[in-house]
Amino acid sequence: MNKKLIADFAVYADKNDLDGTGARIAGIFLAILKFEYQYKLARYDYVRILASDGPPGELKIIGVNEFSTRLFFVEFGLVKDLVEPMSFDYWLDLLSNLLKTLAQQENSEIDPIEEARLRISVDKNCTTVKMTKLVKQTRKYLIEPELKLKANYFGLLLYVRLTELATGLVAYRFIAQAGYLDIIGMCDHFSITDDQLVMHPKPHWSGLAQHRDHGFIAPLKIPLAKFQFSNQTTT
Amino acid sequence: MRKLILLNREEIDIWIDPRLSNGDSPFEDLPTLEGFPGIIKAKEAISIDIFDFSELLYRRSISDQPKYLFALYRVPLQLDQNEVNGSIWKSPSVHPARPVQNNE
């Protein structure tokens, strides 16, 4: 059985996910499992989680999409009253329970899911995920991107740690803020060209047009002069 | 003083939270602008002092109610211009596509 890294684990709760907390936690959950644990859950690539009018809290496994075996659907009855006051814990529990249910069905490991849940729960104010697959060393620099989930911040935050190899000096800089899928789309790989850090988008990123409509630039170029190098390893 | 003329192109009043940025901080770490978050009326243009900032980021609602959409928007502020024009564009979610006309 060929299990895969999940490409997208997304919540479609519509107006009920009022501040996007469900979507943000799904994003960081997926980032930890994918980038740090290389966790393979199942044969499908996408898990779509849809709010339903079913009994509150009930998870209903719909299964793979009839047109594409890459898509897997789950519905859950949303406890509407709990969403706002208990938003973070509510979504974290719901998403981890869902992942564990799917892992049991697929005979996959549960421990990585629990470890990820614990990390997010403990580091509630700031969970950091190293995007190990995107780490790159050029002739002069080491480029290390990281994703952060911060409580009450919109979406996920992308930072880059840049190490100047000759001197060992380090700079740590904010790069972008967006939902998980947009971060993944805008950030295929990094390069350094003409004294600028360049963040290249994925070649067929479906969100590129909307990203530009919202006023953002891709590929994003940041002059190295805007990185403040020091001998401290700030995070 | 550099200025941004920000036009609300929506046909409805919009609640908005605009903040000036140099692209090096998350939205929530930026100070709010005086008088905001607040409402910009339909088709209204407002003037914002932009100092030496390179962009304006904003989050908005799809009405005059204080609810953030799950989206972030950016207006570039060209550093070589004293007066920059920017727009709050119509949101597709408030303006659904028109039904296809039946020509029969």
mmCIF file of C-alpha atoms in Angstrom:
data_model
loop_
_atom_site.group_PDB
_atom_site.id
_atom_site.type_symbol
_atom_site.label_atom_id
_atom_site.label_comp_id
_atom_site.label_asym_id
_atom_site.label_seq_id
_atom_site.Cartn_x
_atom_site.Cartn_y
_atom_site.Cartn_z
ATOM 1 C CA MET A 1 0.000 0.000 0.000
ATOM 2 C CA ASN A 2 1.492 3.357 -1.053
ATOM 3 C CA LYS A 3 0.816 5.825 1.708
ATOM 4 C CA LYS A 4 1.533 9.482 1.022
ATOM 5 C CA LEU A 5 2.346 12.708 2.775
ATOM 6 C CA ILE A 6 -0.965 14.563 2.845
ATOM 7 C CA ALA A 7 -0.918 17.589 0.566
ATOM 8 C CA ASP A 8 -3.798 19.366 2.238
ATOM 9 C CA PHE A 9 -5.785 18.846 5.415
ATOM 10 C CA ALA A 10 -8.355 21.586 5.332
ATOM 11 C CA VAL A 11 -11.396 22.696 7.280
ATOM 12 C CA TYR A 12 -14.384 24.016 5.391
ATOM 13 C CA ALA A 13 -16.492 25.277 8.255
ATOM 14 C CA ASP A 14 -17.738 28.327 6.391
ATOM 15 C CA LYS A 15 -19.029 31.045 8.688
ATOM 16 C CA ASN A 16 -18.815 28.781 11.731
ATOM 17 C CA ASP A 17 -15.015 28.874 11.781
ATOM 18 C CA LEU A 18 -15.388 32.516 12.590
ATOM 19 C CA ASP A 19 -11.793 33.617 12.960
ATOM 20 C CA GLY A 20 -10.213 30.879 10.860
ATOM 21 C CA THR A 21 -8.827 29.100 13.939
ATOM 22 C CA GLY A 22 -9.817 25.673 12.592
ATOM 23 C CA ALA A 23 -8.043 26.344 9.330
ATOM 24 C CA ARG A 24 -4.922 27.689 11.107
ATOM 25 C CA ILE A 25 -4.638 24.700 13.438
ATOM 26 C CA ALA A 26 -5.211 22.281 10.534
ATOM 27 C CA GLY A 27 -2.365 24.067 8.751
ATOM 28 C CA ILE A 28 0.163 23.818 11.563
ATOM 29 C CA PHE A 29 -0.901 20.215 12.309
ATOM 30 C CA LEU A 30 -0.227 19.303 8.712
ATOM 31 C CA ALA A 31 3.050 21.243 8.658
ATOM 32 C CA ILE A 32 4.401 19.364 11.706
ATOM 33 C CA LEU A 33 3.325 15.952 10.363
ATOM 34 C CA LYS A 34 4.587 16.650 6.874
ATOM 35 C CA PHE A 35 7.774 18.691 7.295
ATOM 36 C CA GLU A 36 9.113 17.380 10.588
ATOM 37 C CA TYR A 37 7.789 13.823 10.895
ATOM 38 C CA GLN A 38 7.363 12.970 7.192
ATOM 39 C CA TYR A 39 4.217 11.220 8.410
ATOM 40 C CA LYS A 40 2.303 9.212 5.830
ATOM 41 C CA LEU A 41 -1.327 8.726 6.755
ATOM 42 C CA ALA A 42 -3.085 7.108 3.834
ATOM 43 C CA ARG A 43 -3.283 6.671 0.079
ATOM 44 C CA TYR A 44 -5.198 9.862 -0.509
ATOM 45 C CA ASP A 45 -3.594 13.331 -0.779
ATOM 46 C CA TYR A 46 -6.334 15.642 0.442
ATOM 47 C CA VAL A 47 -8.590 15.516 3.500
ATOM 48 C CA ARG A 48 -11.572 17.874 3.336
ATOM 49 C CA ILE A 49 -13.378 18.466 6.608
ATOM 50 C CA LEU A 50 -16.850 19.891 6.211
ATOM 51 C CA ALA A 51 -19.166 21.259 8.881
ATOM 52 C CA SER A 52 -22.548 19.553 8.850
ATOM 53 C CA ASP A 53 -25.916 19.814 10.555
ATOM 54 C CA GLY A 54 -25.388 16.372 12.131
ATOM 55 C CA PRO A 55 -25.306 15.727 15.882
ATOM 56 C CA PRO A 56 -22.802 18.074 17.572
ATOM 57 C CA GLY A 57 -19.346 16.579 17.818
ATOM 58 C CA GLU A 58 -20.151 13.574 15.627
ATOM 59 C CA LEU A 59 -17.542 12.711 13.031
ATOM 60 C CA LYS A 60 -18.956 11.120 9.911
ATOM 61 C CA ILE A 61 -16.437 9.513 7.588
ATOM 62 C CA ILE A 62 -17.715 9.973 4.050
ATOM 63 C CA GLY A 63 -14.716 8.388 2.329
ATOM 64 C CA VAL A 64 -12.908 8.980 -0.922
ATOM 65 C CA ASN A 65 -14.486 11.166 -3.556
ATOM 66 C CA GLU A 66 -16.294 9.226 -6.283
ATOM 67 C CA PHE A 67 -14.400 11.104 -8.993
ATOM 68 C CA SER A 68 -10.962 11.180 -7.403
ATOM 69 C CA THR A 69 -9.424 8.692 -5.017
ATOM 70 C CA ARG A 70 -6.989 11.461 -4.022
ATOM 71 C CA LEU A 71 -9.743 13.287 -2.114
ATOM 72 C CA PHE A 72 -11.127 12.066 1.200
ATOM 73 C CA PHE A 73 -14.163 13.667 2.860
ATOM 74 C CA VAL A 74 -15.181 13.862 6.488
ATOM 75 C CA GLU A 75 -18.144 15.678 7.994
ATOM 76 C CA PHE A 76 -18.493 16.805 11.559
ATOM 77 C CA GLY A 77 -21.400 18.184 13.533
ATOM 78 C CA LEU A 78 -20.240 21.560 14.761
ATOM 79 C CA VAL A 79 -20.883 22.505 18.385
ATOM 80 C CA LYS A 80 -21.576 26.078 17.420
ATOM 81 C CA ASP A 81 -21.722 27.484 20.945
ATOM 82 C CA LEU A 82 -18.274 26.120 21.741
ATOM 83 C CA VAL A 83 -16.547 27.531 18.694
ATOM 84 C CA GLU A 84 -15.945 31.053 19.937
ATOM 85 C CA PRO A 85 -15.273 30.647 23.666
ATOM 86 C CA MET A 86 -13.201 27.461 23.329
ATOM 87 C CA SER A 87 -12.019 27.996 19.820
ATOM 88 C CA PHE A 88 -8.384 26.833 20.009
ATOM 89 C CA ASP A 89 -8.838 23.723 22.183
ATOM 90 C CA TYR A 90 -12.076 22.817 20.458
ATOM 91 C CA TRP A 91 -10.480 22.759 17.011
ATOM 92 C CA LEU A 92 -7.272 21.103 18.217
ATOM 93 C CA ASP A 93 -9.203 18.220 19.810
ATOM 94 C CA LEU A 94 -11.540 17.872 16.861
ATOM 95 C CA LEU A 95 -8.728 17.753 14.330
ATOM 96 C CA SER A 96 -6.524 15.380 16.324
ATOM 97 C CA ASN A 97 -9.464 13.023 16.947
ATOM 98 C CA LEU A 98 -10.217 13.075 13.273
ATOM 99 C CA LEU A 99 -6.642 12.311 12.272
ATOM 100 C CA LYS A 100 -6.439 9.471 14.801
ATOM 101 C CA THR A 101 -9.687 7.988 13.477
ATOM 102 C CA LEU A 102 -8.339 8.071 9.945
ATOM 103 C CA ALA A 103 -4.989 6.631 11.067
ATOM 104 C CA GLN A 104 -6.747 3.705 12.757
ATOM 105 C CA GLN A 105 -8.727 3.033 9.600
ATOM 106 C CA GLU A 106 -5.556 3.063 7.540
ATOM 107 C CA ASN A 107 -3.552 1.063 10.072
ATOM 108 C CA SER A 108 -1.102 3.960 10.389
ATOM 109 C CA GLU A 109 0.830 5.154 13.430
ATOM 110 C CA ILE A 110 -1.014 7.280 15.976
ATOM 111 C CA ASP A 111 1.973 8.456 18.031
ATOM 112 C CA PRO A 112 3.092 11.210 15.616
ATOM 113 C CA ILE A 113 -0.437 12.662 15.657
ATOM 114 C CA GLU A 114 -0.487 12.715 19.460
ATOM 115 C CA GLU A 115 3.006 14.239 19.560
ATOM 116 C CA ALA A 116 1.919 16.972 17.155
ATOM 117 C CA ARG A 117 -1.245 17.612 19.186
ATOM 118 C CA LEU A 118 0.781 17.907 22.387
ATOM 119 C CA ARG A 119 3.232 20.319 20.795
ATOM 120 C CA ILE A 120 0.475 22.593 19.541
ATOM 121 C CA SER A 121 -1.339 22.371 22.859
ATOM 122 C CA VAL A 122 1.767 23.159 24.969
ATOM 123 C CA ASP A 123 3.140 25.844 22.632
ATOM 124 C CA LYS A 124 -0.284 27.379 22.177
ATOM 125 C CA ASN A 125 1.094 30.916 22.023
ATOM 126 C CA CYS A 126 3.716 30.073 19.426
ATOM 127 C CA THR A 127 4.240 26.747 17.672
ATOM 128 C CA THR A 128 7.260 26.664 15.361
ATOM 129 C CA VAL A 129 7.785 24.161 12.549
ATOM 130 C CA LYS A 130 11.044 23.844 10.664
ATOM 131 C CA MET A 131 10.424 23.485 6.923
ATOM 132 C CA THR A 132 13.287 21.025 6.570
ATOM 133 C CA LYS A 133 12.557 20.174 2.943
ATOM 134 C CA LEU A 134 13.068 23.802 1.952
ATOM 135 C CA VAL A 135 16.402 24.282 3.746
ATOM 136 C CA LYS A 136 19.007 25.295 1.208
ATOM 137 C CA GLN A 137 22.707 26.062 1.270
ATOM 138 C CA THR A 138 24.183 28.372 -1.340
ATOM 139 C CA ARG A 139 27.848 29.215 -1.735
ATOM 140 C CA LYS A 140 27.603 31.994 0.867
ATOM 141 C CA TYR A 141 24.430 31.381 2.882
ATOM 142 C CA LEU A 142 22.356 28.765 4.673
ATOM 143 C CA ILE A 143 18.614 29.448 4.224
ATOM 144 C CA GLU A 144 16.309 27.905 6.846
ATOM 145 C CA PRO A 145 12.570 28.668 6.584
ATOM 146 C CA GLU A 146 10.221 28.197 9.548
ATOM 147 C CA LEU A 147 6.458 28.339 9.982
ATOM 148 C CA LYS A 148 4.881 29.735 13.121
ATOM 149 C CA LEU A 149 1.351 29.504 14.486
ATOM 150 C CA LYS A 150 0.772 32.315 16.974
ATOM 151 C CA ALA A 151 -2.386 32.634 19.026
ATOM 152 C CA ASN A 152 -4.666 35.392 17.729
ATOM 153 C CA TYR A 153 -2.544 36.015 14.618
ATOM 154 C CA PHE A 154 -4.048 35.700 11.161
ATOM 155 C CA GLY A 155 -2.991 32.549 9.281
ATOM 156 C CA LEU A 156 0.547 31.225 9.624
ATOM 157 C CA LEU A 157 3.764 33.226 9.748
ATOM 158 C CA LEU A 158 6.740 32.396 7.544
ATOM 159 C CA TYR A 159 10.206 33.368 8.785
ATOM 160 C CA VAL A 160 13.660 32.717 7.347
ATOM 161 C CA ARG A 161 16.886 32.260 9.273
ATOM 162 C CA LEU A 162 19.815 33.267 7.090
ATOM 163 C CA THR A 163 23.320 32.251 8.144
ATOM 164 C CA GLU A 164 26.335 33.864 6.485
ATOM 165 C CA LEU A 165 28.658 30.881 6.138
ATOM 166 C CA ALA A 166 31.925 32.827 6.087
ATOM 167 C CA THR A 167 31.261 34.693 9.340
ATOM 168 C CA GLY A 168 28.644 32.575 11.115
ATOM 169 C CA LEU A 169 26.473 35.687 11.499
ATOM 170 C CA VAL A 170 22.734 35.008 11.595
ATOM 171 C CA ALA A 171 19.672 37.032 10.602
ATOM 172 C CA TYR A 172 16.085 36.037 11.361
ATOM 173 C CA ARG A 173 13.363 37.822 9.447
ATOM 174 C CA PHE A 174 9.630 37.757 8.913
ATOM 175 C CA ILE A 175 8.773 36.931 5.288
ATOM 176 C CA ALA A 176 5.032 36.354 4.830
ATOM 177 C CA GLN A 177 1.708 35.816 6.557
ATOM 178 C CA ALA A 178 -1.027 33.712 4.957
ATOM 179 C CA GLY A 179 -3.142 30.585 5.246
ATOM 180 C CA TYR A 180 -1.302 27.243 5.044
ATOM 181 C CA LEU A 181 -2.094 26.476 1.414
ATOM 182 C CA ASP A 182 -1.051 29.950 0.292
ATOM 183 C CA ILE A 183 2.232 29.708 2.213
ATOM 184 C CA ILE A 184 2.931 26.343 0.606
ATOM 185 C CA GLY A 185 1.997 27.760 -2.807
ATOM 186 C CA MET A 186 4.078 30.920 -2.561
ATOM 187 C CA CYS A 187 7.096 29.103 -1.167
ATOM 188 C CA ASP A 188 8.334 26.367 -3.509
ATOM 189 C CA HIS A 189 12.015 27.113 -2.950
ATOM 190 C CA PHE A 190 14.396 29.929 -2.060
ATOM 191 C CA SER A 191 17.422 31.269 -3.887
ATOM 192 C CA ILE A 192 19.819 34.174 -3.532
ATOM 193 C CA THR A 193 20.210 36.258 -6.667
ATOM 194 C CA ASP A 194 21.725 39.739 -7.058
ATOM 195 C CA ASP A 195 22.036 40.183 -3.291
ATOM 196 C CA GLN A 196 18.349 39.406 -2.798
ATOM 197 C CA LEU A 197 16.597 36.499 -1.131
ATOM 198 C CA VAL A 198 14.065 35.247 -3.676
ATOM 199 C CA MET A 199 11.046 33.167 -2.697
ATOM 200 C CA HIS A 200 9.805 31.302 -5.772
ATOM 201 C CA PRO A 201 6.146 30.188 -5.951
ATOM 202 C CA LYS A 202 5.158 26.696 -7.018
ATOM 203 C CA PRO A 203 4.935 26.549 -10.837
ATOM 204 C CA HIS A 204 1.217 25.658 -10.948
ATOM 205 C CA TRP A 205 -0.019 27.298 -7.762
ATOM 206 C CA SER A 206 -3.761 27.814 -8.238
ATOM 207 C CA GLY A 207 -3.836 30.663 -5.700
ATOM 208 C CA LEU A 208 -1.264 32.809 -7.521
ATOM 209 C CA ALA A 209 -3.782 35.033 -9.320
ATOM 210 C CA GLN A 210 -5.692 35.708 -6.107
ATOM 211 C CA HIS A 211 -2.441 36.341 -4.224
ATOM 212 C CA ARG A 212 -1.563 39.025 -6.778
ATOM 213 C CA ASP A 213 -5.147 40.363 -6.747
ATOM 214 C CA HIS A 214 -4.707 40.873 -3.013
ATOM 215 C CA GLY A 215 -1.717 43.089 -3.787
ATOM 216 C CA PHE A 216 1.161 40.713 -3.037
ATOM 217 C CA ILE A 217 4.179 40.023 -5.214
ATOM 218 C CA ALA A 218 5.403 36.627 -6.418
ATOM 219 C CA PRO A 219 8.229 35.778 -6.689
ATOM 220 C CA LEU A 220 8.975 37.830 -3.592
ATOM 221 C CA LYS A 221 12.428 39.460 -3.532
ATOM 222 C CA ILE A 222 13.921 40.852 -0.336
ATOM 223 C CA PRO A 223 17.294 42.654 -0.486
ATOM 224 C CA LEU A 224 19.867 41.062 1.821
ATOM 225 C CA ALA A 225 20.489 44.575 3.177
ATOM 226 C CA LYS A 226 17.118 44.247 4.926
ATOM 227 C CA PHE A 227 18.367 41.289 6.986
ATOM 228 C CA GLN A 228 19.998 42.365 10.229
ATOM 229 C CA PHE A 229 22.895 39.976 10.784
ATOM 230 C CA SER A 230 24.283 39.477 14.267
ATOM 231 C CA ASN A 231 26.114 36.802 16.220
ATOM 232 C CA GLN A 232 22.972 35.948 18.176
ATOM 233 C CA THR A 233 20.738 33.074 17.116
ATOM 234 C CA THR A 234 17.449 34.908 17.553
ATOM 235 C CA THR A 235 14.174 33.011 17.054
ATOM 236 C CA MET B 1 3.875 64.555 3.624
ATOM 237 C CA ARG B 2 3.303 61.403 1.543
ATOM 238 C CA LYS B 3 -0.315 60.390 1.260
ATOM 239 C CA LEU B 4 -2.340 57.370 0.200
ATOM 240 C CA ILE B 5 -5.763 58.013 -1.308
ATOM 241 C CA LEU B 6 -7.620 54.810 -0.526
ATOM 242 C CA LEU B 7 -10.879 54.328 -2.420
ATOM 243 C CA ASN B 8 -13.556 51.887 -1.330
ATOM 244 C CA ARG B 9 -14.771 50.456 -4.652
ATOM 245 C CA GLU B 10 -17.429 48.359 -2.946
ATOM 246 C CA GLU B 11 -21.039 49.472 -3.269
ATOM 247 C CA ILE B 12 -21.484 48.908 0.445
ATOM 248 C CA ASP B 13 -19.873 50.353 3.575
ATOM 249 C CA ILE B 14 -16.884 48.290 4.670
ATOM 250 C CA TRP B 15 -15.368 47.747 8.100
ATOM 251 C CA ILE B 16 -11.603 47.741 7.694
ATOM 252 C CA ASP B 17 -8.416 47.534 9.767
ATOM 253 C CA PRO B 18 -5.561 49.154 7.776
ATOM 254 C CA ARG B 19 -1.954 49.257 9.069
ATOM 255 C CA LEU B 20 1.254 50.714 7.668
ATOM 256 C CA SER B 21 4.149 48.291 7.174
ATOM 257 C CA ASN B 22 7.632 47.848 5.792
ATOM 258 C CA GLY B 23 7.075 44.161 5.099
ATOM 259 C CA ASP B 24 9.062 42.977 8.104
ATOM 260 C CA SER B 25 6.348 42.292 10.702
ATOM 261 C CA PRO B 26 3.149 40.278 10.984
ATOM 262 C CA PHE B 27 -0.054 42.297 10.667
ATOM 263 C CA GLU B 28 -0.919 41.965 14.370
ATOM 264 C CA ASP B 29 2.427 43.506 15.431
ATOM 265 C CA LEU B 30 1.783 46.688 13.447
ATOM 266 C CA PRO B 31 0.161 49.688 15.149
ATOM 267 C CA THR B 32 -3.407 50.496 14.154
ATOM 268 C CA LEU B 33 -4.071 53.736 12.313
ATOM 269 C CA GLU B 34 -5.781 56.566 14.125
ATOM 270 C CA GLY B 35 -9.549 56.219 13.748
ATOM 271 C CA PHE B 36 -9.329 52.554 12.752
ATOM 272 C CA PRO B 37 -10.479 49.803 12.719
ATOM 273 C CA GLY B 38 -13.499 51.572 11.344
ATOM 274 C CA ILE B 39 -15.855 52.013 8.446
ATOM 275 C CA ILE B 40 -15.165 53.434 5.005
ATOM 276 C CA LYS B 41 -18.381 54.302 3.259
ATOM 277 C CA ALA B 42 -19.306 52.922 -0.142
ATOM 278 C CA LYS B 43 -17.376 54.671 -2.934
ATOM 279 C CA GLU B 44 -15.675 56.918 -0.382
ATOM 280 C CA ALA B 45 -11.991 57.848 -0.720
ATOM 281 C CA ILE B 46 -9.951 58.563 2.391
ATOM 282 C CA SER B 47 -6.514 60.115 2.770
ATOM 283 C CA ILE B 48 -3.883 58.395 4.931
ATOM 284 C CA ASP B 49 -0.452 59.837 5.846
ATOM 285 C CA ILE B 50 2.023 57.124 4.851
ATOM 286 C CA PHE B 51 5.353 58.636 6.007
ATOM 287 C CA ASP B 52 8.216 56.401 4.759
ATOM 288 C CA PHE B 53 6.289 53.135 4.812
ATOM 289 C CA SER B 54 6.445 50.827 1.806
ATOM 290 C CA GLU B 55 3.036 49.145 2.044
ATOM 291 C CA LEU B 56 -0.365 49.293 3.667
ATOM 292 C CA LEU B 57 -1.790 45.987 4.865
ATOM 293 C CA TYR B 58 -5.436 45.622 5.691
ATOM 294 C CA ARG B 59 -7.959 43.110 6.887
ATOM 295 C CA ARG B 60 -11.610 43.742 6.232
ATOM 296 C CA SER B 61 -15.163 42.599 6.673
ATOM 297 C CA ILE B 62 -17.708 41.996 3.931
ATOM 298 C CA SER B 63 -20.048 44.486 5.595
ATOM 299 C CA ASP B 64 -19.927 47.342 8.088
ATOM 300 C CA GLN B 65 -19.764 44.815 10.930
ATOM 301 C CA PRO B 66 -16.457 44.244 12.753
ATOM 302 C CA LYS B 67 -15.668 40.704 11.543
ATOM 303 C CA TYR B 68 -12.399 39.834 9.851
ATOM 304 C CA LEU B 69 -12.472 37.889 6.596
ATOM 305 C CA PHE B 70 -9.868 35.099 6.490
ATOM 306 C CA ALA B 71 -7.692 37.129 4.138
ATOM 307 C CA LEU B 72 -4.988 39.776 4.181
ATOM 308 C CA TYR B 73 -4.670 42.501 1.544
ATOM 309 C CA ARG B 74 -1.754 44.741 0.554
ATOM 310 C CA VAL B 75 -1.498 48.137 -1.119
ATOM 311 C CA PRO B 76 2.067 48.881 -2.331
ATOM 312 C CA LEU B 77 3.256 52.418 -1.540
ATOM 313 C CA GLN B 78 5.834 53.386 -4.154
ATOM 314 C CA LEU B 79 8.595 55.202 -2.293
ATOM 315 C CA ASP B 80 9.242 57.626 -5.154
ATOM 316 C CA GLN B 81 5.668 58.968 -5.128
ATOM 317 C CA ASN B 82 4.228 61.603 -2.807
ATOM 318 C CA GLU B 83 0.635 60.650 -3.532
ATOM 319 C CA VAL B 84 -0.299 57.015 -4.072
ATOM 320 C CA ASN B 85 -3.691 55.712 -5.146
ATOM 321 C CA GLY B 86 -5.011 52.468 -3.712
ATOM 322 C CA SER B 87 -8.301 50.598 -3.807
ATOM 323 C CA ILE B 88 -10.391 48.303 -1.719
ATOM 324 C CA TRP B 89 -11.642 46.047 -4.474
ATOM 325 C CA LYS B 90 -14.973 44.306 -4.582
ATOM 326 C CA SER B 91 -14.930 41.015 -2.752
ATOM 327 C CA PRO B 92 -16.106 38.080 -4.900
ATOM 328 C CA SER B 93 -17.881 36.634 -1.890
ATOM 329 C CA VAL B 94 -20.175 39.668 -1.570
ATOM 330 C CA HIS B 95 -20.717 39.992 -5.284
ATOM 331 C CA PRO B 96 -21.532 36.537 -6.639
ATOM 332 C CA ALA B 97 -21.167 35.944 -10.359
ATOM 333 C CA ARG B 98 -24.176 36.972 -12.396
ATOM 334 C CA PRO B 99 -26.373 34.130 -13.650
ATOM 335 C CA VAL B 100 -25.737 33.170 -17.251
ATOM 336 C CA GLN B 101 -28.279 34.857 -19.507
ATOM 337 C CA ASN B 102 -30.580 32.636 -21.460
ATOM 338 C CA ASN B 103 -30.655 33.976 -25.016
ATOM 339 C CA GLU B 104 -33.267 31.616 -26.320
#
